[in-house]
Short mmCIF file of C-alpha atoms and ligand atoms in Angstrom, two decimals:
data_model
loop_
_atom_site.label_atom_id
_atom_site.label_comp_id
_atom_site.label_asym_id
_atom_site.label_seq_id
_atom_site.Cartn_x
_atom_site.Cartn_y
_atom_site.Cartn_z
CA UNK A 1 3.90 -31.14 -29.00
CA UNK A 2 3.33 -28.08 -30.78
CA UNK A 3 0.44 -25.69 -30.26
CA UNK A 4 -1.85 -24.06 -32.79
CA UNK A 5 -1.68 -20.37 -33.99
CA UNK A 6 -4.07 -18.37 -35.75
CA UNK A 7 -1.57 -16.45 -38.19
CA UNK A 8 -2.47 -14.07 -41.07
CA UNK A 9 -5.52 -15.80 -41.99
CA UNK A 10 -4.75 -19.43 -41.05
CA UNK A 11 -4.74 -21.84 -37.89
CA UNK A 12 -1.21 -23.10 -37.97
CA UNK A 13 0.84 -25.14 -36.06
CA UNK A 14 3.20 -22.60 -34.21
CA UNK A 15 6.35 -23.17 -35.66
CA UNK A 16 5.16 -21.98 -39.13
CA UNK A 17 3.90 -18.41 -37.90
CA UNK A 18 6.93 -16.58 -38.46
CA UNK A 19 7.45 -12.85 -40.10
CA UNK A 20 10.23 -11.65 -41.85
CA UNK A 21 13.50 -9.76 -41.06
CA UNK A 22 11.88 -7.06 -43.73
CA UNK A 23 8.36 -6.55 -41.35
CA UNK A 24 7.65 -3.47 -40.89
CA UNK A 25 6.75 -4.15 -37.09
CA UNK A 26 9.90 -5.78 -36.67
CA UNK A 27 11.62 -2.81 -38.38
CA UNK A 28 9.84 0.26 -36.14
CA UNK A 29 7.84 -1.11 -33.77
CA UNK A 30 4.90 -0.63 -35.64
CA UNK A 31 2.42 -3.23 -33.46
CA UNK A 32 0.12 -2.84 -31.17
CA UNK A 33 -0.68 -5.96 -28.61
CA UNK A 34 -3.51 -7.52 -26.00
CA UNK A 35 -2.88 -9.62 -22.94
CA UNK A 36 -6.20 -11.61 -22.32
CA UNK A 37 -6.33 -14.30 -19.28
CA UNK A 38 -7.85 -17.86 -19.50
CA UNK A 39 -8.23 -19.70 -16.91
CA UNK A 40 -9.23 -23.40 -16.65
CA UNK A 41 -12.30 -24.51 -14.47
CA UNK A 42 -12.06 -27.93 -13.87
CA UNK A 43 -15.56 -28.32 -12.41
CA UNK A 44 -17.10 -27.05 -15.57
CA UNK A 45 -14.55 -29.09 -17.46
CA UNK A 46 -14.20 -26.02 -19.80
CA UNK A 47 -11.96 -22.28 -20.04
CA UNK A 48 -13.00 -19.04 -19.36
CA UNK A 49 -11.66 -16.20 -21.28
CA UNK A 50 -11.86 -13.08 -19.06
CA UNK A 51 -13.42 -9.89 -20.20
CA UNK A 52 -12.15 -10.93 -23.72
CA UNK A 53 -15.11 -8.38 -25.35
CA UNK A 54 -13.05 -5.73 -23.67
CA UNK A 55 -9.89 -6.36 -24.36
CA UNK A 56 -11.00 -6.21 -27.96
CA UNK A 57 -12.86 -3.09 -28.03
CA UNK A 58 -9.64 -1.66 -26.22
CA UNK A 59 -7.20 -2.80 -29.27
CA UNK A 60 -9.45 -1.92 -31.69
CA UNK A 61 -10.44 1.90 -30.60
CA UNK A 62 -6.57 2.36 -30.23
CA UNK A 63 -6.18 1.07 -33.82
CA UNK A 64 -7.33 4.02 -34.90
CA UNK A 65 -4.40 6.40 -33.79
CA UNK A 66 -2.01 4.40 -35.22
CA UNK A 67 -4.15 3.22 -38.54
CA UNK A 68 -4.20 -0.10 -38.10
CA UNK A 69 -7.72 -0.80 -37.93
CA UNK A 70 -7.87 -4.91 -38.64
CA UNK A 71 -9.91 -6.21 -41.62
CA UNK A 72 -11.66 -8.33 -38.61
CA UNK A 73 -15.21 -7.22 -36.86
CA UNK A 74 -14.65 -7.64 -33.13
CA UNK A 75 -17.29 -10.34 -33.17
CA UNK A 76 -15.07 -12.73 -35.36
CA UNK A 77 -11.93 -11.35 -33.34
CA UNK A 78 -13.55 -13.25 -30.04
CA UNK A 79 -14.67 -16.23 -32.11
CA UNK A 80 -11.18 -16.82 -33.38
CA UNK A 81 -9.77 -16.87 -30.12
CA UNK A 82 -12.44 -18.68 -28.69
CA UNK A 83 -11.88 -21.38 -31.36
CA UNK A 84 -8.04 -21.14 -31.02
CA UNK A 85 -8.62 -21.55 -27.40
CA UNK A 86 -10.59 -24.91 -28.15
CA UNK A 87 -7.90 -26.26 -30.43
CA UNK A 88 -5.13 -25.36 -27.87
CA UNK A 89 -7.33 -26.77 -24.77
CA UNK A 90 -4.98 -26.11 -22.37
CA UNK A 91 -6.04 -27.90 -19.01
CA UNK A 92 -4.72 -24.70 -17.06
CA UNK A 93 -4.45 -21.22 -16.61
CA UNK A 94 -3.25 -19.33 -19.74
CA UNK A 95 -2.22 -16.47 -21.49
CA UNK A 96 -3.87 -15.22 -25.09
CA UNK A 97 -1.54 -12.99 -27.02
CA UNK A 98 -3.16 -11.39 -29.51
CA UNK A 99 -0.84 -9.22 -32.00
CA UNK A 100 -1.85 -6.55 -34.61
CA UNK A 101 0.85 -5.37 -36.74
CA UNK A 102 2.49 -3.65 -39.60
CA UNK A 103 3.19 -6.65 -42.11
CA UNK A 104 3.99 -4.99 -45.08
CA UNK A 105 7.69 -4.76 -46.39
CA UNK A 106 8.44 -1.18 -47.07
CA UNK A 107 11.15 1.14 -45.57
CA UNK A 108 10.28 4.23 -43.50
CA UNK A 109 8.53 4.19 -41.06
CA UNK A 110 4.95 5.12 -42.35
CA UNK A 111 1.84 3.75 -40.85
CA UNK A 112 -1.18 4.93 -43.77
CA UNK A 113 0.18 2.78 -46.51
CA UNK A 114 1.08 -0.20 -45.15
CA UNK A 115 -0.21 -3.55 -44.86
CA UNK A 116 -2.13 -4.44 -41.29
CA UNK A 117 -2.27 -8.31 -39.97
CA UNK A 118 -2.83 -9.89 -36.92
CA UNK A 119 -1.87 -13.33 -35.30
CA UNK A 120 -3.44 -14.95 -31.94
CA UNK A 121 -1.22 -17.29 -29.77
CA UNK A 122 -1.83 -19.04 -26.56
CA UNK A 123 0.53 -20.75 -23.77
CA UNK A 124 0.16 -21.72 -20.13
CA UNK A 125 0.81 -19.01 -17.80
CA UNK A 126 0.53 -19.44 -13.56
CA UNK A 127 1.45 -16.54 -11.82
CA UNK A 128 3.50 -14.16 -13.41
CA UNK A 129 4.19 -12.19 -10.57
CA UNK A 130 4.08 -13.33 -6.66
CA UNK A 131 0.35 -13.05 -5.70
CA UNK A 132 0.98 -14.48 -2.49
CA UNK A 133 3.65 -12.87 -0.48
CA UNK A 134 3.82 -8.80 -1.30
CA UNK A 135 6.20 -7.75 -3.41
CA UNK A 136 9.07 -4.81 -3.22
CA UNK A 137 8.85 -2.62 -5.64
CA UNK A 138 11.39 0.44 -6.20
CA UNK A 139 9.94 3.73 -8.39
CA UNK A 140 11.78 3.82 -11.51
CA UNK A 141 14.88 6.67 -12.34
CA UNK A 142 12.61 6.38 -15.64
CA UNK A 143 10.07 8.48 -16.82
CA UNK A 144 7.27 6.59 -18.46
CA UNK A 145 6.31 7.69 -21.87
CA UNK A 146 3.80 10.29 -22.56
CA UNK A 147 0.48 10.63 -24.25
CA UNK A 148 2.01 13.14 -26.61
CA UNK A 149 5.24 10.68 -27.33
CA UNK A 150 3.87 7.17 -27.51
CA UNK A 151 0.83 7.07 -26.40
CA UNK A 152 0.26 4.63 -23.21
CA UNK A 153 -3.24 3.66 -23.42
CA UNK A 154 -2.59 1.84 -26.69
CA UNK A 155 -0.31 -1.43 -25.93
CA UNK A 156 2.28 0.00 -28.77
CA UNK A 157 5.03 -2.75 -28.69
CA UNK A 158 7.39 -0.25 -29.64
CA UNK A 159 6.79 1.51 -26.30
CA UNK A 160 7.42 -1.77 -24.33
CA UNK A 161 11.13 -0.45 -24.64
CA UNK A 162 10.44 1.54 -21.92
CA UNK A 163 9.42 -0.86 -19.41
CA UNK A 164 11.55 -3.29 -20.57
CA UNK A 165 14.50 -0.82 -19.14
CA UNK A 166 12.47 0.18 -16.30
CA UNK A 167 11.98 -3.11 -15.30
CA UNK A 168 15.27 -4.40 -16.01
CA UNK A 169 16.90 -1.92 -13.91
CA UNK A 170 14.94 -2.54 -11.27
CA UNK A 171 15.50 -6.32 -11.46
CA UNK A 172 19.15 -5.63 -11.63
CA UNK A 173 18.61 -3.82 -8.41
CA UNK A 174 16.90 -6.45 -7.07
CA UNK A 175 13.76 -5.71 -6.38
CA UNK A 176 10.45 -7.56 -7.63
CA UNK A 177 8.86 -4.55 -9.84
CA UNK A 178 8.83 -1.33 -10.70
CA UNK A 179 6.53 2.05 -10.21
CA UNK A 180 6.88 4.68 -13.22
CA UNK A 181 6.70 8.30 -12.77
CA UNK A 182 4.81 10.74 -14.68
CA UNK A 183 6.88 13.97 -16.73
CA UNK A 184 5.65 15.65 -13.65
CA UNK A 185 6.71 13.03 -11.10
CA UNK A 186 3.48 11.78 -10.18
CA UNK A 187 2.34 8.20 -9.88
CA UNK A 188 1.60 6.36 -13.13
CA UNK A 189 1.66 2.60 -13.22
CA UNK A 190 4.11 -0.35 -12.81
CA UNK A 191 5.52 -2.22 -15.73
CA UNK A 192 2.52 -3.86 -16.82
CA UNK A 193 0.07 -3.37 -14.41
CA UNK A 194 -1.89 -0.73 -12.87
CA UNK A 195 -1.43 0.63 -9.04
CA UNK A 196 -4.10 1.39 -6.12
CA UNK A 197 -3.31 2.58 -2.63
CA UNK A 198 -4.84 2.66 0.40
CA UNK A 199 -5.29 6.08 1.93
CA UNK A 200 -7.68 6.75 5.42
CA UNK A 201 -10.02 3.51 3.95
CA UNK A 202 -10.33 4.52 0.70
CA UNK A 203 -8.63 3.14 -2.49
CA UNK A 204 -7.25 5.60 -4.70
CA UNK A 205 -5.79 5.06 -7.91
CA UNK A 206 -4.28 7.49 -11.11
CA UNK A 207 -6.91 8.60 -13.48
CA UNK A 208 -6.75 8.24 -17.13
CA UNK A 209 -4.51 11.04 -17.64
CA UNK A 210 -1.82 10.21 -16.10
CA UNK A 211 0.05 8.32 -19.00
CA UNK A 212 -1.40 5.29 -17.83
CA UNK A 213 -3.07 1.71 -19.52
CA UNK A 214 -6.33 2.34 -18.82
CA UNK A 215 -5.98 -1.30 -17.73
CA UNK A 216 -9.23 -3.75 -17.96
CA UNK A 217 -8.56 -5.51 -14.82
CA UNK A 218 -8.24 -1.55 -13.04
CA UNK A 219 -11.68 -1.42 -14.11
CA UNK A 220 -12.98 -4.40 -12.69
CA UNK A 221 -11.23 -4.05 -9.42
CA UNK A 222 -13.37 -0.62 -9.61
CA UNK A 223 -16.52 -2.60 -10.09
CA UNK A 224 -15.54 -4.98 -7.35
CA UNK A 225 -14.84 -2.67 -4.84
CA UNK A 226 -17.54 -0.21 -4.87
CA UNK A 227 -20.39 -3.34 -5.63
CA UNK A 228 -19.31 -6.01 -3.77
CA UNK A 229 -16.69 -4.07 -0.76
CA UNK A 230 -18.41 -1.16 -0.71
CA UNK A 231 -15.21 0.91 -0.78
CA UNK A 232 -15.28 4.32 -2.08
CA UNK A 233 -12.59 4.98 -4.41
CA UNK A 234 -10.71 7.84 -6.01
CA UNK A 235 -9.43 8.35 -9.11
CA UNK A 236 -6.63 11.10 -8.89
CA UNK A 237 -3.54 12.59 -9.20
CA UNK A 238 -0.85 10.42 -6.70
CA UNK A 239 2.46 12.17 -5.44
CA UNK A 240 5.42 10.05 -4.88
CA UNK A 241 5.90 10.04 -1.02
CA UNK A 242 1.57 8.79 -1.04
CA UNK A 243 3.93 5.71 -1.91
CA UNK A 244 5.66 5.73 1.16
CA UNK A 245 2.72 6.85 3.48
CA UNK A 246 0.29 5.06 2.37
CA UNK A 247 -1.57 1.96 4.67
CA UNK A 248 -1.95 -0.82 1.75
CA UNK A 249 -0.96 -1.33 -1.93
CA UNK A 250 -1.20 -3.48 -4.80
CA UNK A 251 -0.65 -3.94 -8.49
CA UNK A 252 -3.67 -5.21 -10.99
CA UNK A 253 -3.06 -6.69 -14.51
CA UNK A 254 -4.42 -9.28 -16.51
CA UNK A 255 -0.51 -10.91 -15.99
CA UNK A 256 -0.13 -9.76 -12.45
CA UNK A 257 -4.07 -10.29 -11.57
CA UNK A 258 -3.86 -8.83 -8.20
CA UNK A 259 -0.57 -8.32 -6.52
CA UNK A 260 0.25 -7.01 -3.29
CA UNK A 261 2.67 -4.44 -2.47
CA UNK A 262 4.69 -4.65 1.08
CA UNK A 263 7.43 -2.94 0.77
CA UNK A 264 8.56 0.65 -1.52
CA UNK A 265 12.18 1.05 -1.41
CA UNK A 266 13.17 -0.33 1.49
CA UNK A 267 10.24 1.26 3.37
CA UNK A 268 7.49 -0.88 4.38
CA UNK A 269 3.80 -0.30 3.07
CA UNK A 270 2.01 0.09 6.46
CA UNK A 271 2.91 -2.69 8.93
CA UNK A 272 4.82 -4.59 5.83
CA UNK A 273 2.24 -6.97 5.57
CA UNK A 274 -0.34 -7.95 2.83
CA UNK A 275 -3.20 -5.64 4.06
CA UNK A 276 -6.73 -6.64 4.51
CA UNK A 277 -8.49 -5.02 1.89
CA UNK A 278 -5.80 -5.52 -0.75
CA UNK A 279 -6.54 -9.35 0.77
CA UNK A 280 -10.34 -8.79 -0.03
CA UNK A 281 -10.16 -7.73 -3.37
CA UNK A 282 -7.21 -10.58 -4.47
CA UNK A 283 -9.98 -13.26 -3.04
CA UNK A 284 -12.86 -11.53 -4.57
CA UNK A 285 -11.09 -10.97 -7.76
CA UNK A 286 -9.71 -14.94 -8.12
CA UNK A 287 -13.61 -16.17 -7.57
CA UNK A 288 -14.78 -13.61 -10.09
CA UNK A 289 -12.33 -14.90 -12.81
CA UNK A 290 -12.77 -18.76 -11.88
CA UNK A 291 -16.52 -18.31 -12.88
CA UNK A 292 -16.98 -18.72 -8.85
CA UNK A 293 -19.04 -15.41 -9.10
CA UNK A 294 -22.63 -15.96 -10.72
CA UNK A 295 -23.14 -11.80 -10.61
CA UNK A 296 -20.47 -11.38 -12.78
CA UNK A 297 -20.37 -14.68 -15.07
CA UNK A 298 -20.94 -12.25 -18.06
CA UNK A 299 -17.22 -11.59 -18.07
CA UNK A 300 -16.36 -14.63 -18.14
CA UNK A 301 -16.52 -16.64 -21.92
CA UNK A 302 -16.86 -20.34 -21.58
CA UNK A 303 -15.13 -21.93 -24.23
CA UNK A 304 -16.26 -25.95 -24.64
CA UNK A 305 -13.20 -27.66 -25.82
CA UNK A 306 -15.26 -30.31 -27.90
CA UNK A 307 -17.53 -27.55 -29.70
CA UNK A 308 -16.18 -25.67 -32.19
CA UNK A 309 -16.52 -21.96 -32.10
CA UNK A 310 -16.79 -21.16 -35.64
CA UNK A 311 -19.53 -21.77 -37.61
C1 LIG B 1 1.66 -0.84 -19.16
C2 LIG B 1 0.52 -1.63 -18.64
N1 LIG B 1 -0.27 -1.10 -17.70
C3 LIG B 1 -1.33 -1.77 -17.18
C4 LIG B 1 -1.61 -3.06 -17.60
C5 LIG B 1 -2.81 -3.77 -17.05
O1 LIG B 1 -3.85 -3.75 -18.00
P1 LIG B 1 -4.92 -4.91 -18.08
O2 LIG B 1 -5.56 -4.98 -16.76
O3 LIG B 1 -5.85 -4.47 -19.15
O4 LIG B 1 -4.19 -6.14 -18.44
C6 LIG B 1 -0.80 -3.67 -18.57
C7 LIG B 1 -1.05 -5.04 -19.01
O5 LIG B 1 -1.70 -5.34 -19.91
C8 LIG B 1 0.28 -2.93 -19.12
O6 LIG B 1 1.06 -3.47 -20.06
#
């Protein structure tokens, strides 16, 4: 059966929301993207879209760089997706792609002048990577892109060509995932998801500047940890061999949610297994997004399947 997209105006069934072979985005690159989690909560019998609000505000402060501001207010960017949600009502955990792009057809690759769209999709997603047995991860002979090239902390699809070969590489090596590098060869981020350590009890994660997404799920595991752990945590420059001597570490991503590290090229993290605190926060973090957390229910945006969401 096909699902429903919201596509250049329009709720369509998915098959018709297609682009041409002229698009400009298709062309250069020229799109910028959000990952949003739902999840479903069968003892509410409705979804939850997590921290949707912002996931939007994200897009649509980064739309500025790259002048492709939508003609959308943020407030009717979270009822369309709430109301695509409804019409999709997936009975499980999902995945909300929401796309803004280049649509015009005109050649070169100039963002001022041409036309801006956007389209919303959704489709069941479990776990996209292993949350449940540590992963091992190898640090990339790739340098991720810089603030000054592409910038990072806007999800530019164009600069998903450098994961993609990260991570392909590292697949092809066979290992699980991948740790990027930093110009100066200090710790930035895995493919799509943020990194924390464990160093002497305290987490410690890259700040902002360090070519990184400044990732919305890095934020809440922030929030979690100092409120509810009461974990101090650091937000600083990472050398490479921290990797190697550090006692726990994990990935966080809307995709990966929270994803333990064991082992860093062929070196174990601590004793190799999933440490307690990165336990902690991966139980803490699933309760928060399965509305099992009243404290924190305003992240969380019920969507009734029989209501609809637009007036
Ligand atoms: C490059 C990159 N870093 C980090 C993240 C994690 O960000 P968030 O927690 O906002 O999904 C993502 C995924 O969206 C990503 O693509």
């Amino acid at each position: 059966m096909s699902d429903i997209s919201y596509f250049e105006g329009n709720f369509v069934p998915t098959e018709q929301a297609n682009i041409s072979v002229k698009n400009h985005s298709f062309l250069y690159g020229t799109s910028l993207f959000e990952g949003i989690r739902g999840y479903w909560l069968p003892e509410k019998g409705c979804a939850s879209i997590f921290r949707m609000k912002e996931h939007y505000e994200r897009i649509l402060a980064n739309s500025r760089i790259f002048f492709m501001t939508p003609e959308a207010s943020l407030d009717q960017l979270m009822d369309l997706t709430s109301e695509l949600v409804r019409q999709n009502a997936h009975q499980q955990d999902f995945y909300i792609r929401f796309t803004l792009y280049k649509s015009g057809i005109s050649i070169g690759p100039f963002l001022d002048k041409v036309k801006t769209d956007f389209t919303i999709w959704t489709h069941p997603l479990g776990d996209y990577v292993n949350t449940k047995d540590g992963l091992h991860v190898t640090i990339s002979a790739w340098r991720r892109v810089d603030d000054n090239a592409i910038p990072p902390c806007a999800k530019a699809g164009g600069a998903y060509m450098n994961t993609a070969i990260m991570i392909t590489d590292a697949k092809r090596q066979g290992f699980d995932e991948v740790i990027a590098l930093t110009q100066e060869g200090n710790v930035s981020e895995g493919s799509a998801m943020n990194i924390f350590l464990v160093r002497k009890g305290k987490l410690v994660t890259p700040p902002i500047t360090e070519n990184i997404l400044e990732g919305v799920t890095r934020d809440s595991i922030i929030t979690l940890a100092r409120n509810e752990l009461g974990l101090e945590v650091e937000e600083r420059t990472i050398d490479r061999t921290e990797l190697y001597r550090c006692e726990e570490a994990f990935f966080t991503g809307t995709a990966a949610q929270v994803a333990p590290i064991t082992r860093i090229d062929h070196r174990s993290v601590g004793d190799g297994s999933i440490g307690k605190i990165t336990q902690a926060i991966q139980n803490l973090y699933f309760d928060v997004v399965k509305g099992k957390h009243p404290k924190y229910m305003d992240w969380c945006t019920l969507v009734d399947l029989k209501t609809p969401s637009l007036k």
